[in-house]
């Protein structure tokens, strides 16, 4: 395992937790007081699929990201678009700033082109006409519901225009999608709360189809963070976005507690 790849995932889990905030509307500075929970014991490591991006051949330049807020027939997202925009693009450790620092702006996350609401801010809201799965173990059900959203996204995203090489597939330098799903982060130390549980993950291979164009990589994260006896920690939700984009955009795999030589700590 290369030092670059291992260090990237270490930073995603540790530096992001200690340095990122949940974002706030109106230009407010995010809250930087974070309790480090560590990796959830039940979180399965996600290996890198064979057809995912690779550090050795990553082209430099822009990575357009579509940030899709997902509502269901029985649950909706809670936070404003300005809060979500700050999570992505706040100038002091939003997601874009985090990766700009990590890659020294050689690779940069930017808002994807879209026509929803405040056009071209990269944020789209949609509603799936089905109940929320509300089960972090039902990943296949969540994937199926999200893959069904292609026709809705086609109303706001010109996938064919984004397909610069006209090969019918949107690569990581053409479009990336993160679905930010109504609900809260699932964890073993959380207290009971009526919000449905969502388990973050990234997927490569099950193509989302928008106007006949495949998007083979996407990430999933909960909108809200963890609920504990100390209250809600939305910083964890932000970390989920950073971490899962590390998988889907940059092809990083999980290496919890692993040294550069592959041995366990």
CSV table of C-alpha atoms in Angstrom, one decimal, residues 45-209:
chain,number,residue,atom,x,y,z
A,45,UNK,CA,-13.7,-1.8,5.3
A,46,UNK,CA,-14.5,-0.9,1.6
A,47,UNK,CA,-11.9,-2.4,-0.8
A,48,UNK,CA,-11.3,-0.6,-4.0
A,49,UNK,CA,-13.1,-2.1,-7.0
A,50,UNK,CA,-10.9,-3.0,-10.0
A,51,UNK,CA,-12.4,-0.3,-12.2
A,52,UNK,CA,-12.2,2.5,-9.7
A,53,UNK,CA,-9.8,5.5,-10.1
A,54,UNK,CA,-6.2,5.0,-9.1
A,55,UNK,CA,-3.7,7.4,-7.7
A,56,UNK,CA,-1.0,6.5,-10.2
A,57,UNK,CA,-3.2,7.7,-13.2
A,58,UNK,CA,-5.4,10.4,-11.7
A,59,UNK,CA,-5.5,13.3,-14.2
A,60,UNK,CA,-5.0,16.7,-12.6
A,61,UNK,CA,-7.8,19.3,-12.8
A,62,UNK,CA,-11.4,19.7,-11.7
A,63,UNK,CA,-13.7,17.1,-10.1
A,64,UNK,CA,-17.4,18.3,-10.6
A,65,UNK,CA,-19.6,17.1,-7.7
A,66,UNK,CA,-23.4,17.0,-7.7
A,67,UNK,CA,-24.6,17.1,-4.1
A,68,UNK,CA,-28.0,15.5,-4.1
A,69,UNK,CA,-30.2,15.9,-1.0
A,70,UNK,CA,-32.6,12.9,-0.9
A,71,UNK,CA,-36.1,13.0,0.6
A,72,UNK,CA,-38.5,10.1,1.0
A,73,UNK,CA,-42.2,9.8,1.2
A,74,UNK,CA,-42.1,9.7,5.0
A,75,UNK,CA,-38.9,11.6,5.8
A,76,UNK,CA,-37.3,14.8,4.4
A,77,UNK,CA,-34.0,16.5,4.9
A,78,UNK,CA,-33.8,19.1,7.6
A,79,UNK,CA,-31.0,21.6,6.9
A,80,UNK,CA,-31.0,24.6,4.5
A,81,UNK,CA,-29.2,24.6,1.1
A,82,UNK,CA,-26.8,27.2,2.5
A,83,UNK,CA,-25.7,24.9,5.3
A,84,UNK,CA,-25.0,22.2,2.8
A,85,UNK,CA,-23.2,24.6,0.4
A,86,UNK,CA,-21.0,25.6,3.3
A,87,UNK,CA,-20.2,21.9,4.1
A,88,UNK,CA,-18.9,21.6,0.5
A,89,UNK,CA,-17.3,25.0,-0.2
A,90,UNK,CA,-16.7,26.9,3.1
A,91,UNK,CA,-13.2,28.4,2.7
A,92,UNK,CA,-11.8,27.1,6.0
A,93,UNK,CA,-12.0,23.3,5.8
A,94,UNK,CA,-15.2,22.7,3.8
A,95,UNK,CA,-14.9,19.6,1.6
A,96,UNK,CA,-13.4,21.6,-1.4
A,97,UNK,CA,-10.9,23.4,0.9
A,98,UNK,CA,-9.9,20.1,2.5
A,99,UNK,CA,-9.0,18.4,-0.8
A,100,UNK,CA,-7.4,21.6,-2.2
A,101,UNK,CA,-5.0,21.5,0.8
A,102,UNK,CA,-4.5,17.8,0.4
A,103,UNK,CA,-3.7,17.9,-3.3
A,104,UNK,CA,-2.2,21.5,-3.3
A,105,UNK,CA,-5.0,22.5,-5.7
A,106,UNK,CA,-3.7,20.2,-8.4
A,107,UNK,CA,-7.0,18.4,-8.2
A,108,UNK,CA,-10.0,20.4,-7.0
A,109,UNK,CA,-13.6,19.7,-6.2
A,110,UNK,CA,-16.1,22.1,-7.8
A,111,UNK,CA,-19.9,22.4,-8.1
A,112,UNK,CA,-21.4,20.4,-11.0
A,113,UNK,CA,-23.5,22.2,-13.6
A,114,UNK,CA,-27.2,21.9,-12.9
A,115,UNK,CA,-30.4,23.9,-13.2
A,116,UNK,CA,-32.1,23.2,-9.9
A,117,UNK,CA,-32.9,26.2,-7.5
A,118,UNK,CA,-29.8,28.3,-7.4
A,119,UNK,CA,-28.4,27.0,-10.7
A,120,UNK,CA,-24.9,25.7,-10.8
A,121,UNK,CA,-24.2,25.7,-7.1
A,122,UNK,CA,-24.0,21.9,-7.4
A,123,UNK,CA,-27.0,21.2,-5.1
A,124,UNK,CA,-30.1,19.4,-6.1
A,125,UNK,CA,-33.0,18.2,-4.0
A,126,UNK,CA,-35.2,15.3,-5.0
A,127,UNK,CA,-37.9,13.1,-3.4
A,128,UNK,CA,-38.1,9.3,-3.9
A,129,UNK,CA,-41.7,8.1,-3.7
A,130,UNK,CA,-41.0,5.3,-1.3
A,131,UNK,CA,-40.5,5.0,2.5
A,132,UNK,CA,-37.1,5.5,4.0
A,133,UNK,CA,-35.3,2.1,4.4
A,134,UNK,CA,-34.3,3.1,7.9
A,135,UNK,CA,-32.0,0.2,8.3
A,136,UNK,CA,-28.2,0.7,7.9
A,137,UNK,CA,-27.8,-3.0,7.0
A,138,UNK,CA,-30.2,-2.7,4.0
A,139,UNK,CA,-27.5,-1.2,1.6
A,140,UNK,CA,-29.0,-3.0,-1.4
A,141,UNK,CA,-32.4,-1.5,-0.9
A,142,UNK,CA,-30.8,2.0,-0.5
A,143,UNK,CA,-28.8,1.5,-3.7
A,144,UNK,CA,-31.9,0.4,-5.6
A,145,UNK,CA,-33.8,3.4,-4.5
A,146,UNK,CA,-31.0,5.8,-5.4
A,147,UNK,CA,-30.5,4.2,-8.8
A,148,UNK,CA,-34.2,4.9,-9.5
A,149,UNK,CA,-33.6,8.6,-9.3
A,150,UNK,CA,-31.9,9.0,-12.7
A,151,UNK,CA,-35.1,10.3,-14.4
A,152,UNK,CA,-35.5,12.9,-11.7
A,153,UNK,CA,-31.9,14.1,-11.9
A,154,UNK,CA,-32.3,14.3,-15.7
A,155,UNK,CA,-34.7,17.2,-15.2
A,156,UNK,CA,-31.9,19.3,-13.7
A,157,UNK,CA,-28.6,17.8,-15.1
A,158,UNK,CA,-27.6,17.7,-18.8
A,159,UNK,CA,-25.6,14.5,-18.6
A,160,UNK,CA,-24.9,14.4,-22.4
A,161,UNK,CA,-23.4,17.9,-22.2
A,162,UNK,CA,-21.2,16.8,-19.3
A,163,UNK,CA,-20.0,13.8,-21.3
A,164,UNK,CA,-17.0,15.6,-22.9
A,165,UNK,CA,-15.6,12.6,-24.8
A,166,UNK,CA,-19.1,11.3,-25.8
A,167,UNK,CA,-18.4,7.8,-24.7
A,168,UNK,CA,-21.7,7.4,-22.8
A,169,UNK,CA,-20.0,7.3,-19.4
A,170,UNK,CA,-19.3,10.1,-17.0
A,171,UNK,CA,-15.8,9.7,-15.5
A,172,UNK,CA,-14.6,11.3,-12.3
A,173,UNK,CA,-13.4,14.4,-14.2
A,174,UNK,CA,-16.8,14.8,-15.8
A,175,UNK,CA,-19.3,14.2,-13.0
A,176,UNK,CA,-19.3,12.7,-9.4
A,177,UNK,CA,-22.4,12.3,-7.3
A,178,UNK,CA,-22.9,12.2,-3.6
A,179,UNK,CA,-26.3,11.4,-2.3
A,180,UNK,CA,-26.9,13.1,1.1
A,181,UNK,CA,-29.8,11.2,2.5
A,182,UNK,CA,-32.4,12.3,5.0
A,183,UNK,CA,-31.6,10.8,8.4
A,184,UNK,CA,-28.8,10.4,10.9
A,185,UNK,CA,-25.5,8.6,11.0
A,186,UNK,CA,-25.8,5.1,12.4
A,187,UNK,CA,-23.4,4.2,15.3
A,188,UNK,CA,-23.2,1.8,18.2
A,189,UNK,CA,-22.9,4.5,20.8
A,190,UNK,CA,-25.9,6.7,19.6
A,191,UNK,CA,-28.9,7.3,21.7
A,192,UNK,CA,-32.4,6.6,20.5
A,193,UNK,CA,-33.8,9.2,18.1
A,194,UNK,CA,-36.7,9.2,15.7
A,195,UNK,CA,-34.6,10.2,12.7
A,196,UNK,CA,-34.0,7.2,10.4
A,197,UNK,CA,-30.5,5.7,10.3
A,198,UNK,CA,-28.3,5.9,7.3
A,199,UNK,CA,-25.0,4.1,6.8
A,200,UNK,CA,-22.4,5.9,4.6
A,201,UNK,CA,-20.8,4.1,1.7
A,202,UNK,CA,-19.5,4.5,-1.8
A,203,UNK,CA,-20.3,2.5,-4.9
A,204,UNK,CA,-18.5,1.9,-8.1
A,205,UNK,CA,-20.0,-0.3,-10.8
A,206,UNK,CA,-23.8,-0.1,-10.4
A,207,UNK,CA,-24.2,2.7,-12.9
A,208,UNK,CA,-26.8,5.4,-12.3
A,209,UNK,CA,-28.3,6.3,-15.7
